[in-house]
PDB file of C-alpha atoms and ligand atoms in Angstrom:
ATOM      1  CA  MET A   1       0.000   0.000   0.000  1.00  0.00           C
ATOM      2  CA  SER A   2       1.814   3.107  -1.128  1.00  0.00           C
ATOM      3  CA  ALA A   3       0.563   6.622  -1.641  1.00  0.00           C
ATOM      4  CA  PRO A   4       0.402   7.865  -5.220  1.00  0.00           C
ATOM      5  CA  ALA A   5       3.262  10.252  -5.938  1.00  0.00           C
ATOM      6  CA  GLY A   6       2.613  13.789  -4.902  1.00  0.00           C
ATOM      7  CA  PHE A   7       0.722  13.522  -1.623  1.00  0.00           C
ATOM      8  CA  ARG A   8       2.545  16.078   0.476  1.00  0.00           C
ATOM      9  CA  LEU A   9       2.441  15.516   4.203  1.00  0.00           C
ATOM     10  CA  LEU A  10       3.615  17.636   7.107  1.00  0.00           C
ATOM     11  CA  LEU A  11       4.523  15.682  10.235  1.00  0.00           C
ATOM     12  CA  VAL A  12       4.485  17.648  13.490  1.00  0.00           C
ATOM     13  CA  GLU A  13       6.120  15.903  16.447  1.00  0.00           C
ATOM     14  CA  ASP A  14       8.158  17.412  19.264  1.00  0.00           C
ATOM     15  CA  GLU A  15      10.131  14.277  20.142  1.00  0.00           C
ATOM     16  CA  ALA A  16      13.107  13.934  17.804  1.00  0.00           C
ATOM     17  CA  THR A  17      13.383  10.119  17.831  1.00  0.00           C
ATOM     18  CA  GLN A  18       9.664   9.663  17.332  1.00  0.00           C
ATOM     19  CA  ARG A  19       9.753  12.245  14.527  1.00  0.00           C
ATOM     20  CA  MET A  20      12.590  10.467  12.747  1.00  0.00           C
ATOM     21  CA  LEU A  21      10.943   7.039  13.004  1.00  0.00           C
ATOM     22  CA  MET A  22       7.593   8.313  11.766  1.00  0.00           C
ATOM     23  CA  GLU A  23       9.208  10.254   8.947  1.00  0.00           C
ATOM     24  CA  ARG A  24      10.977   7.120   7.730  1.00  0.00           C
ATOM     25  CA  LEU A  25       7.781   5.076   7.964  1.00  0.00           C
ATOM     26  CA  LEU A  26       5.776   7.661   6.039  1.00  0.00           C
ATOM     27  CA  ARG A  27       8.388   7.991   3.310  1.00  0.00           C
ATOM     28  CA  ARG A  28       8.393   4.210   2.961  1.00  0.00           C
ATOM     29  CA  ALA A  29       4.628   4.409   2.452  1.00  0.00           C
ATOM     30  CA  GLY A  30       5.213   6.787  -0.444  1.00  0.00           C
ATOM     31  CA  TYR A  31       4.452  10.182   1.088  1.00  0.00           C
ATOM     32  CA  VAL A  32       6.444  13.302   0.373  1.00  0.00           C
ATOM     33  CA  VAL A  33       7.242  14.207   3.971  1.00  0.00           C
ATOM     34  CA  ASP A  34       8.243  17.452   5.603  1.00  0.00           C
ATOM     35  CA  THR A  35       8.603  17.805   9.374  1.00  0.00           C
ATOM     36  CA  ALA A  36       8.103  20.385  12.095  1.00  0.00           C
ATOM     37  CA  ALA A  37       9.093  20.135  15.765  1.00  0.00           C
ATOM     38  CA  SER A  38       6.392  22.457  17.097  1.00  0.00           C
ATOM     39  CA  GLY A  39       2.975  23.875  16.316  1.00  0.00           C
ATOM     40  CA  GLU A  40       4.512  27.276  15.676  1.00  0.00           C
ATOM     41  CA  GLU A  41       6.991  25.874  13.164  1.00  0.00           C
ATOM     42  CA  ALA A  42       4.168  23.904  11.526  1.00  0.00           C
ATOM     43  CA  LEU A  43       2.070  27.056  11.020  1.00  0.00           C
ATOM     44  CA  THR A  44       4.982  28.840   9.385  1.00  0.00           C
ATOM     45  CA  LYS A  45       5.568  25.918   7.026  1.00  0.00           C
ATOM     46  CA  ILE A  46       1.878  25.564   6.194  1.00  0.00           C
ATOM     47  CA  ALA A  47       1.700  29.233   5.273  1.00  0.00           C
ATOM     48  CA  SER A  48       4.520  28.906   2.762  1.00  0.00           C
ATOM     49  CA  ALA A  49       4.023  25.431   1.271  1.00  0.00           C
ATOM     50  CA  ASP A  50       1.141  23.481  -0.150  1.00  0.00           C
ATOM     51  CA  TYR A  51       0.582  20.397   2.020  1.00  0.00           C
ATOM     52  CA  GLN A  52      -2.383  18.082   1.602  1.00  0.00           C
ATOM     53  CA  ILE A  53      -2.099  16.169   4.855  1.00  0.00           C
ATOM     54  CA  LEU A  54      -1.163  17.331   8.342  1.00  0.00           C
ATOM     55  CA  LEU A  55      -0.222  14.592  10.799  1.00  0.00           C
ATOM     56  CA  THR A  56       0.241  16.158  14.202  1.00  0.00           C
ATOM     57  CA  ASP A  57       1.009  15.141  17.713  1.00  0.00           C
ATOM     58  CA  TRP A  58      -1.335  16.538  20.366  1.00  0.00           C
ATOM     59  CA  ASP A  59       1.028  16.968  23.321  1.00  0.00           C
ATOM     60  CA  MET A  60       3.741  19.452  22.481  1.00  0.00           C
ATOM     61  CA  PRO A  61       5.358  22.268  24.452  1.00  0.00           C
ATOM     62  CA  GLY A  62       4.006  25.617  23.297  1.00  0.00           C
ATOM     63  CA  MET A  63       1.160  25.294  20.833  1.00  0.00           C
ATOM     64  CA  ASP A  64      -0.531  21.904  21.209  1.00  0.00           C
ATOM     65  CA  GLY A  65      -1.997  19.838  18.360  1.00  0.00           C
ATOM     66  CA  ALA A  66      -5.606  20.843  19.016  1.00  0.00           C
ATOM     67  CA  THR A  67      -4.698  24.529  18.917  1.00  0.00           C
ATOM     68  CA  LEU A  68      -2.730  23.928  15.728  1.00  0.00           C
ATOM     69  CA  CYS A  69      -5.857  22.333  14.195  1.00  0.00           C
ATOM     70  CA  ARG A  70      -7.922  25.366  15.140  1.00  0.00           C
ATOM     71  CA  ARG A  71      -5.371  27.798  13.738  1.00  0.00           C
ATOM     72  CA  VAL A  72      -5.165  25.864  10.462  1.00  0.00           C
ATOM     73  CA  ARG A  73      -8.947  25.903  10.084  1.00  0.00           C
ATOM     74  CA  GLU A  74      -9.014  29.658  10.736  1.00  0.00           C
ATOM     75  CA  ALA A  75      -6.377  30.252   8.051  1.00  0.00           C
ATOM     76  CA  ASP A  76      -7.570  30.873   4.529  1.00  0.00           C
ATOM     77  CA  LEU A  77      -5.685  28.066   2.756  1.00  0.00           C
ATOM     78  CA  PRO A  78      -6.001  27.658  -1.007  1.00  0.00           C
ATOM     79  CA  ASN A  79      -6.685  23.922  -0.693  1.00  0.00           C
ATOM     80  CA  TYR A  80      -8.169  21.617   1.888  1.00  0.00           C
ATOM     81  CA  LEU A  81      -5.688  20.284   4.438  1.00  0.00           C
ATOM     82  CA  TYR A  82      -6.620  16.885   5.825  1.00  0.00           C
ATOM     83  CA  ILE A  83      -5.672  16.637   9.508  1.00  0.00           C
ATOM     84  CA  LEU A  84      -4.940  13.456  11.411  1.00  0.00           C
ATOM     85  CA  LEU A  85      -4.331  14.047  15.109  1.00  0.00           C
ATOM     86  CA  LEU A  86      -2.089  11.679  17.075  1.00  0.00           C
ATOM     87  CA  THR A  87      -3.062  11.611  20.703  1.00  0.00           C
ATOM     88  CA  GLY A  88      -2.291   9.985  23.986  1.00  0.00           C
ATOM     89  CA  HIS A  89      -5.562  11.465  25.250  1.00  0.00           C
ATOM     90  CA  THR A  90      -8.013   8.660  25.185  1.00  0.00           C
ATOM     91  CA  THR A  91     -11.184   9.880  26.856  1.00  0.00           C
ATOM     92  CA  THR A  92     -14.243  10.559  24.713  1.00  0.00           C
ATOM     93  CA  GLU A  93     -14.150  14.214  25.771  1.00  0.00           C
ATOM     94  CA  ASP A  94     -10.595  14.562  24.472  1.00  0.00           C
ATOM     95  CA  VAL A  95     -11.441  12.895  21.187  1.00  0.00           C
ATOM     96  CA  VAL A  96     -14.477  15.154  20.730  1.00  0.00           C
ATOM     97  CA  ALA A  97     -12.368  18.207  21.581  1.00  0.00           C
ATOM     98  CA  GLY A  98      -9.794  17.207  18.946  1.00  0.00           C
ATOM     99  CA  LEU A  99     -12.396  16.693  16.249  1.00  0.00           C
ATOM    100  CA  GLU A 100     -14.134  19.930  17.156  1.00  0.00           C
ATOM    101  CA  ALA A 101     -10.821  21.756  16.906  1.00  0.00           C
ATOM    102  CA  GLY A 102     -10.820  20.785  13.227  1.00  0.00           C
ATOM    103  CA  ALA A 103      -9.114  17.393  12.997  1.00  0.00           C
ATOM    104  CA  ASP A 104     -10.612  15.058  10.385  1.00  0.00           C
ATOM    105  CA  ASP A 105      -9.583  11.940  12.233  1.00  0.00           C
ATOM    106  CA  TYR A 106      -7.523  10.871  15.234  1.00  0.00           C
ATOM    107  CA  LEU A 107      -5.295   7.978  16.165  1.00  0.00           C
ATOM    108  CA  ARG A 108      -4.158   6.899  19.591  1.00  0.00           C
ATOM    109  CA  LYS A 109      -0.464   6.854  20.448  1.00  0.00           C
ATOM    110  CA  PRO A 110       1.607   4.811  20.140  1.00  0.00           C
ATOM    111  CA  ALA A 111       0.335   4.492  16.598  1.00  0.00           C
ATOM    112  CA  ASN A 112       0.208   1.091  14.995  1.00  0.00           C
ATOM    113  CA  GLU A 113       1.916   1.342  11.605  1.00  0.00           C
ATOM    114  CA  ALA A 114      -0.714  -0.544   9.595  1.00  0.00           C
ATOM    115  CA  GLU A 115      -3.543   1.452  11.165  1.00  0.00           C
ATOM    116  CA  LEU A 116      -1.764   4.747  10.589  1.00  0.00           C
ATOM    117  CA  ILE A 117      -1.287   3.980   6.895  1.00  0.00           C
ATOM    118  CA  ALA A 118      -4.903   2.814   6.572  1.00  0.00           C
ATOM    119  CA  ARG A 119      -6.167   6.044   8.164  1.00  0.00           C
ATOM    120  CA  LEU A 120      -3.975   8.111   5.837  1.00  0.00           C
ATOM    121  CA  ASN A 121      -5.335   6.182   2.855  1.00  0.00           C
ATOM    122  CA  ALA A 122      -8.845   7.067   3.991  1.00  0.00           C
ATOM    123  CA  GLY A 123      -7.695  10.690   4.106  1.00  0.00           C
ATOM    124  CA  GLN A 124      -6.458  10.413   0.518  1.00  0.00           C
ATOM    125  CA  ARG A 125      -9.933   9.336  -0.574  1.00  0.00           C
ATOM    126  CA  ILE A 126     -11.404  12.461   1.024  1.00  0.00           C
ATOM    127  CA  LEU A 127      -8.762  14.633  -0.648  1.00  0.00           C
ATOM    128  CA  ARG A 128      -9.448  13.088  -4.061  1.00  0.00           C
ATOM    129  CA  LEU A 129     -13.195  13.673  -3.667  1.00  0.00           C
ATOM    130  CA  GLU A 130     -12.529  17.226  -2.581  1.00  0.00           C
ATOM    131  CA  GLN A 131     -10.318  17.789  -5.635  1.00  0.00           C
ATOM    132  CA  SER A 132     -12.874  16.403  -8.079  1.00  0.00           C
ATOM    133  CA  LEU A 133     -15.564  18.577  -6.505  1.00  0.00           C
ATOM    134  CA  ARG A 134     -13.272  21.570  -6.869  1.00  0.00           C
ATOM    135  CA  ASP A 135     -12.596  20.709 -10.550  1.00  0.00           C
ATOM    136  CA  ALA A 136     -16.309  20.281 -11.221  1.00  0.00           C
ATOM    137  CA  ASN A 137     -17.054  23.654  -9.627  1.00  0.00           C
ATOM    138  CA  ALA A 138     -14.362  25.310 -11.735  1.00  0.00           C
ATOM    139  CA  ARG A 139     -15.892  23.793 -14.886  1.00  0.00           C
ATOM    140  CA  ILE A 140     -19.373  24.934 -13.867  1.00  0.00           C
ATOM    141  CA  GLU A 141     -18.100  28.416 -13.173  1.00  0.00           C
ATOM    142  CA  LEU A 142     -16.381  28.589 -16.554  1.00  0.00           C
ATOM    143  CA  LEU A 143     -19.535  27.360 -18.308  1.00  0.00           C
ATOM    144  CA  SER A 144     -21.750  29.802 -16.454  1.00  0.00           C
ATOM    145  CA  ASN A 145     -19.459  32.703 -17.417  1.00  0.00           C
ATOM    146  CA  THR A 146     -18.954  31.788 -21.056  1.00  0.00           C
ATOM    147  CA  ASP A 147     -21.023  32.176 -24.181  1.00  0.00           C
ATOM    148  CA  PRO A 148     -20.948  28.669 -25.714  1.00  0.00           C
ATOM    149  CA  LEU A 149     -21.138  29.870 -29.326  1.00  0.00           C
ATOM    150  CA  VAL A 150     -18.429  32.503 -29.476  1.00  0.00           C
ATOM    151  CA  ARG A 151     -16.429  31.308 -26.445  1.00  0.00           C
ATOM    152  CA  ALA A 152     -16.274  34.837 -25.068  1.00  0.00           C
ATOM    153  CA  PHE A 153     -17.528  35.881 -21.645  1.00  0.00           C
ATOM    154  CA  ASN A 154     -21.297  36.237 -21.400  1.00  0.00           C
ATOM    155  CA  ARG A 155     -23.423  39.098 -20.128  1.00  0.00           C
ATOM    156  CA  ARG A 156     -23.639  37.633 -16.643  1.00  0.00           C
ATOM    157  CA  TYR A 157     -19.850  37.648 -16.325  1.00  0.00           C
ATOM    158  CA  LEU A 158     -19.711  41.137 -17.826  1.00  0.00           C
ATOM    159  CA  GLY A 159     -21.931  42.402 -15.009  1.00  0.00           C
ATOM    160  CA  ASP A 160     -19.990  40.627 -12.251  1.00  0.00           C
ATOM    161  CA  GLN A 161     -16.534  41.445 -13.570  1.00  0.00           C
ATOM    162  CA  LEU A 162     -17.344  45.078 -14.374  1.00  0.00           C
ATOM    163  CA  GLU A 163     -18.193  45.545 -10.695  1.00  0.00           C
ATOM    164  CA  ARG A 164     -14.737  44.280  -9.737  1.00  0.00           C
ATOM    165  CA  GLU A 165     -12.995  46.357 -12.427  1.00  0.00           C
ATOM    166  CA  ALA A 166     -14.954  49.455 -11.388  1.00  0.00           C
ATOM    167  CA  GLU A 167     -14.047  48.932  -7.743  1.00  0.00           C
ATOM    168  CA  TYR A 168     -10.363  48.682  -8.685  1.00  0.00           C
ATOM    169  CA  ALA A 169     -10.634  51.734 -10.961  1.00  0.00           C
ATOM    170  CA  ARG A 170     -12.223  53.802  -8.216  1.00  0.00           C
ATOM    171  CA  ARG A 171      -9.739  52.751  -5.546  1.00  0.00           C
ATOM    172  CA  HIS A 172      -6.748  53.525  -7.765  1.00  0.00           C
ATOM    173  CA  GLN A 173      -8.399  56.446  -9.577  1.00  0.00           C
ATOM    174  CA  SER A 174      -7.461  54.696 -12.809  1.00  0.00           C
ATOM    175  CA  PRO A 175      -9.789  55.202 -15.781  1.00  0.00           C
ATOM    176  CA  LEU A 176     -11.975  52.406 -17.132  1.00  0.00           C
ATOM    177  CA  ALA A 177     -13.903  52.390 -20.390  1.00  0.00           C
ATOM    178  CA  VAL A 178     -16.226  50.182 -22.355  1.00  0.00           C
ATOM    179  CA  VAL A 179     -16.794  50.018 -26.093  1.00  0.00           C
ATOM    180  CA  MET A 180     -20.070  48.581 -27.324  1.00  0.00           C
ATOM    181  CA  ALA A 181     -19.772  46.973 -30.745  1.00  0.00           C
ATOM    182  CA  ASP A 182     -22.580  45.796 -32.994  1.00  0.00           C
ATOM    183  CA  ILE A 183     -22.046  43.952 -36.274  1.00  0.00           C
ATOM    184  CA  ASP A 184     -23.587  45.888 -39.158  1.00  0.00           C
ATOM    185  CA  HIS A 185     -26.455  44.349 -41.162  1.00  0.00           C
ATOM    186  CA  PHE A 186     -26.084  41.057 -39.342  1.00  0.00           C
ATOM    187  CA  LYS A 187     -29.643  40.045 -40.162  1.00  0.00           C
ATOM    188  CA  SER A 188     -28.918  40.227 -43.881  1.00  0.00           C
ATOM    189  CA  ILE A 189     -25.846  37.990 -43.399  1.00  0.00           C
ATOM    190  CA  ASN A 190     -28.146  35.434 -41.779  1.00  0.00           C
ATOM    191  CA  ASP A 191     -30.826  35.880 -44.438  1.00  0.00           C
ATOM    192  CA  LYS A 192     -28.410  35.589 -47.317  1.00  0.00           C
ATOM    193  CA  HIS A 193     -26.057  32.852 -46.081  1.00  0.00           C
ATOM    194  CA  GLY A 194     -27.991  31.046 -43.357  1.00  0.00           C
ATOM    195  CA  HIS A 195     -27.582  30.907 -39.582  1.00  0.00           C
ATOM    196  CA  ARG A 196     -24.582  28.588 -39.698  1.00  0.00           C
ATOM    197  CA  VAL A 197     -22.579  31.204 -41.549  1.00  0.00           C
ATOM    198  CA  GLY A 198     -24.049  33.837 -39.222  1.00  0.00           C
ATOM    199  CA  ASP A 199     -22.647  31.878 -36.290  1.00  0.00           C
ATOM    200  CA  GLU A 200     -19.250  31.663 -37.980  1.00  0.00           C
ATOM    201  CA  VAL A 201     -19.280  35.424 -38.464  1.00  0.00           C
ATOM    202  CA  LEU A 202     -19.969  35.938 -34.744  1.00  0.00           C
ATOM    203  CA  GLN A 203     -17.141  33.556 -33.804  1.00  0.00           C
ATOM    204  CA  ASN A 204     -14.662  35.012 -36.266  1.00  0.00           C
ATOM    205  CA  PHE A 205     -15.582  38.555 -35.315  1.00  0.00           C
ATOM    206  CA  VAL A 206     -14.744  37.804 -31.672  1.00  0.00           C
ATOM    207  CA  ASP A 207     -11.472  36.142 -32.676  1.00  0.00           C
ATOM    208  CA  ARG A 208     -10.598  39.145 -34.832  1.00  0.00           C
ATOM    209  CA  VAL A 209     -11.387  41.622 -32.058  1.00  0.00           C
ATOM    210  CA  ARG A 210      -9.167  39.644 -29.689  1.00  0.00           C
ATOM    211  CA  THR A 211      -6.190  40.181 -32.003  1.00  0.00           C
ATOM    212  CA  LEU A 212      -6.865  43.926 -31.950  1.00  0.00           C
ATOM    213  CA  ILE A 213      -7.135  44.587 -28.203  1.00  0.00           C
ATOM    214  CA  ARG A 214      -4.472  44.483 -25.502  1.00  0.00           C
ATOM    215  CA  PRO A 215      -3.904  40.836 -24.578  1.00  0.00           C
ATOM    216  CA  GLY A 216      -4.090  39.858 -20.929  1.00  0.00           C
ATOM    217  CA  GLY A 217      -5.886  43.042 -19.863  1.00  0.00           C
ATOM    218  CA  ASP A 218      -8.700  44.152 -22.132  1.00  0.00           C
ATOM    219  CA  TRP A 219     -11.464  41.663 -22.765  1.00  0.00           C
ATOM    220  CA  ILE A 220     -14.637  41.072 -24.746  1.00  0.00           C
ATOM    221  CA  ALA A 221     -18.049  39.777 -23.700  1.00  0.00           C
ATOM    222  CA  ARG A 222     -21.122  38.961 -25.758  1.00  0.00           C
ATOM    223  CA  TYR A 223     -23.806  41.420 -24.727  1.00  0.00           C
ATOM    224  CA  GLY A 224     -26.535  39.706 -26.719  1.00  0.00           C
ATOM    225  CA  GLY A 225     -27.256  38.793 -30.352  1.00  0.00           C
ATOM    226  CA  GLU A 226     -24.572  40.450 -32.464  1.00  0.00           C
ATOM    227  CA  GLU A 227     -23.697  43.041 -29.829  1.00  0.00           C
ATOM    228  CA  PHE A 228     -20.485  42.889 -27.802  1.00  0.00           C
ATOM    229  CA  ALA A 229     -18.909  44.836 -24.965  1.00  0.00           C
ATOM    230  CA  ILE A 230     -15.157  45.425 -25.037  1.00  0.00           C
ATOM    231  CA  VAL A 231     -13.778  46.382 -21.624  1.00  0.00           C
ATOM    232  CA  LEU A 232     -10.663  48.548 -21.690  1.00  0.00           C
ATOM    233  CA  LEU A 233      -8.597  48.928 -18.530  1.00  0.00           C
ATOM    234  CA  HIS A 234      -6.725  52.145 -17.758  1.00  0.00           C
ATOM    235  CA  ALA A 235      -8.493  53.842 -20.685  1.00  0.00           C
ATOM    236  CA  ASP A 236     -10.401  57.111 -20.662  1.00  0.00           C
ATOM    237  CA  VAL A 237     -12.971  57.860 -23.352  1.00  0.00           C
ATOM    238  CA  THR A 238     -10.353  59.220 -25.778  1.00  0.00           C
ATOM    239  CA  ALA A 239      -8.149  56.141 -25.410  1.00  0.00           C
ATOM    240  CA  ALA A 240     -11.255  53.957 -25.756  1.00  0.00           C
ATOM    241  CA  ALA A 241     -12.242  55.720 -28.993  1.00  0.00           C
ATOM    242  CA  THR A 242      -8.713  55.209 -30.348  1.00  0.00           C
ATOM    243  CA  ALA A 243      -8.859  51.503 -29.433  1.00  0.00           C
ATOM    244  CA  ALA A 244     -12.327  51.213 -30.984  1.00  0.00           C
ATOM    245  CA  GLU A 245     -11.083  52.819 -34.187  1.00  0.00           C
ATOM    246  CA  ARG A 246      -8.247  50.279 -34.346  1.00  0.00           C
ATOM    247  CA  VAL A 247     -10.780  47.440 -33.924  1.00  0.00           C
ATOM    248  CA  ARG A 248     -13.174  48.983 -36.469  1.00  0.00           C
ATOM    249  CA  ALA A 249     -10.444  49.314 -39.088  1.00  0.00           C
ATOM    250  CA  GLY A 250      -9.025  45.861 -38.335  1.00  0.00           C
ATOM    251  CA  CYS A 251     -12.450  44.343 -38.976  1.00  0.00           C
ATOM    252  CA  ALA A 252     -13.458  46.369 -42.037  1.00  0.00           C
ATOM    253  CA  GLU A 253     -10.146  46.134 -43.847  1.00  0.00           C
ATOM    254  CA  LYS A 254      -9.805  42.375 -43.856  1.00  0.00           C
ATOM    255  CA  PRO A 255     -12.734  40.053 -44.650  1.00  0.00           C
ATOM    256  CA  LEU A 256     -13.630  37.115 -42.401  1.00  0.00           C
ATOM    257  CA  LEU A 257     -13.196  33.593 -43.702  1.00  0.00           C
ATOM    258  CA  THR A 258     -16.435  31.601 -43.516  1.00  0.00           C
ATOM    259  CA  SER A 259     -17.778  28.464 -45.176  1.00  0.00           C
ATOM    260  CA  ALA A 260     -19.571  30.828 -47.588  1.00  0.00           C
ATOM    261  CA  GLY A 261     -16.205  32.307 -48.542  1.00  0.00           C
ATOM    262  CA  LEU A 262     -14.663  35.611 -47.551  1.00  0.00           C
ATOM    263  CA  LEU A 263     -17.198  38.068 -46.145  1.00  0.00           C
ATOM    264  CA  THR A 264     -16.455  41.682 -45.427  1.00  0.00           C
ATOM    265  CA  VAL A 265     -18.046  42.406 -42.079  1.00  0.00           C
ATOM    266  CA  THR A 266     -18.134  45.837 -40.501  1.00  0.00           C
ATOM    267  CA  ALA A 267     -19.321  46.902 -37.097  1.00  0.00           C
ATOM    268  CA  SER A 268     -20.453  50.099 -35.378  1.00  0.00           C
ATOM    269  CA  PHE A 269     -18.937  51.211 -32.099  1.00  0.00           C
ATOM    270  CA  GLY A 270     -19.783  53.425 -29.132  1.00  0.00           C
ATOM    271  CA  ALA A 271     -17.274  54.314 -26.411  1.00  0.00           C
ATOM    272  CA  ALA A 272     -17.870  55.586 -22.888  1.00  0.00           C
ATOM    273  CA  ALA A 273     -15.807  55.870 -19.714  1.00  0.00           C
ATOM    274  CA  LEU A 274     -16.610  55.225 -16.072  1.00  0.00           C
ATOM    275  CA  ASP A 275     -17.419  58.195 -13.864  1.00  0.00           C
ATOM    276  CA  LEU A 276     -14.926  57.570 -11.041  1.00  0.00           C
ATOM    277  CA  ALA A 277     -16.736  59.968  -8.707  1.00  0.00           C
ATOM    278  CA  ALA A 278     -20.113  58.219  -8.873  1.00  0.00           C
ATOM    279  CA  PRO A 279     -21.130  55.149  -6.807  1.00  0.00           C
ATOM    280  CA  PRO A 280     -19.834  52.068  -8.719  1.00  0.00           C
ATOM    281  CA  ALA A 281     -23.203  50.434  -9.474  1.00  0.00           C
ATOM    282  CA  ASP A 282     -24.695  53.681 -10.867  1.00  0.00           C
ATOM    283  CA  ALA A 283     -21.472  54.468 -12.720  1.00  0.00           C
ATOM    284  CA  ILE A 284     -21.443  51.075 -14.467  1.00  0.00           C
ATOM    285  CA  ASP A 285     -25.067  51.390 -15.563  1.00  0.00           C
ATOM    286  CA  ALA A 286     -24.427  54.910 -16.826  1.00  0.00           C
ATOM    287  CA  MET A 287     -21.286  53.839 -18.712  1.00  0.00           C
ATOM    288  CA  LEU A 288     -23.091  50.970 -20.472  1.00  0.00           C
ATOM    289  CA  ARG A 289     -26.040  53.245 -21.276  1.00  0.00           C
ATOM    290  CA  ASP A 290     -23.741  55.955 -22.657  1.00  0.00           C
ATOM    291  CA  ALA A 291     -21.755  53.459 -24.735  1.00  0.00           C
ATOM    292  CA  ASP A 292     -25.000  52.041 -26.125  1.00  0.00           C
ATOM    293  CA  ALA A 293     -26.272  55.536 -26.976  1.00  0.00           C
ATOM    294  CA  ALA A 294     -22.961  56.297 -28.715  1.00  0.00           C
ATOM    295  CA  LEU A 295     -23.233  53.012 -30.624  1.00  0.00           C
ATOM    296  CA  TYR A 296     -26.677  54.009 -31.912  1.00  0.00           C
ATOM    297  CA  LYS A 297     -25.239  57.346 -32.931  1.00  0.00           C
ATOM    298  CA  SER A 298     -22.753  55.398 -35.094  1.00  0.00           C
ATOM    299  CA  LYS A 299     -25.582  53.312 -36.559  1.00  0.00           C
ATOM    300  CA  HIS A 300     -27.636  56.363 -37.455  1.00  0.00           C
ATOM    301  CA  ALA A 301     -24.638  58.167 -38.921  1.00  0.00           C
ATOM    302  CA  GLY A 302     -24.187  55.385 -41.472  1.00  0.00           C
ATOM    303  CA  ARG A 303     -22.519  52.470 -39.554  1.00  0.00           C
ATOM    304  CA  ASN A 304     -18.894  51.261 -39.659  1.00  0.00           C
ATOM    305  CA  ARG A 305     -17.776  54.080 -37.412  1.00  0.00           C
ATOM    306  CA  VAL A 306     -16.898  54.997 -33.831  1.00  0.00           C
ATOM    307  CA  SER A 307     -18.790  57.501 -31.671  1.00  0.00           C
ATOM    308  CA  ILE A 308     -18.215  58.603 -28.132  1.00  0.00           C
ATOM    309  CA  ALA A 309     -20.713  59.403 -25.418  1.00  0.00           C
ATOM    310  CA  ALA A 310     -21.939  62.982 -25.614  1.00  0.00           C
TER     311      ALA A 310
HETATM  312 MG1   MG B 401       4.562  15.097  22.040  1.00  0.00          MG
END
């Protein structure tokens, strides 16, 4: 019975001989083992490394094992730390106190080697379940934030993320802008070439826009239908209009490749910036409204152009 490679365990034991024996036993069982001689040392190590299992003695000078459990549970660790408490305390009250302090399981000292390994294997099962739950949640979150057709962020994410961006912008007094973009005559693309080609145009438009905005900072979300919001960090309305013009030209000047051949697709744009003095929620609504109004100004002025909020 050996642990799969990569299970990282921190052993906390104040007695040097005991620590050395246990360390050897755990390594033999396949764990990647690190050791600490006190609760204080353990906390320092836990804060700077990514352990999955904590195996700790209860009776130690200074911080005892139960206190260590409590402190670990209070800490905001990135991943779950499975705790097995080794104790010479054998009354029910002690066991309950240990579990309530945050231990997942306990084992009486002196620990029997086979039982210790079996308990740790049970802990591995919990950790694997926890990891798959975490992965599933990450997938769900990605799906719930993404438009499945164009693989850009969706409107829900736009709303949530704009709140965070606006909060940052306000705290650092750093400008934030949004450009609304709407593909021109999209309905006639659909009517003429069919919805499949229409979908390709939406996808290729998003891919094209991505090549024209600042990577790693600025981002695009599908606002609905053929309308998109491009969020520009550290940009005032003038910078946003310049960026929008670059995107407009980059779309209009080079046709998109679709299964119906090369199609020249243009879009209309409206830029607006965040009012850093206004309450964030109001300021976001106003910015989106202004950008939308500017977009419609572009539409009415003949499309394939950029307007800014009045
Ligand atoms: Mg001890």
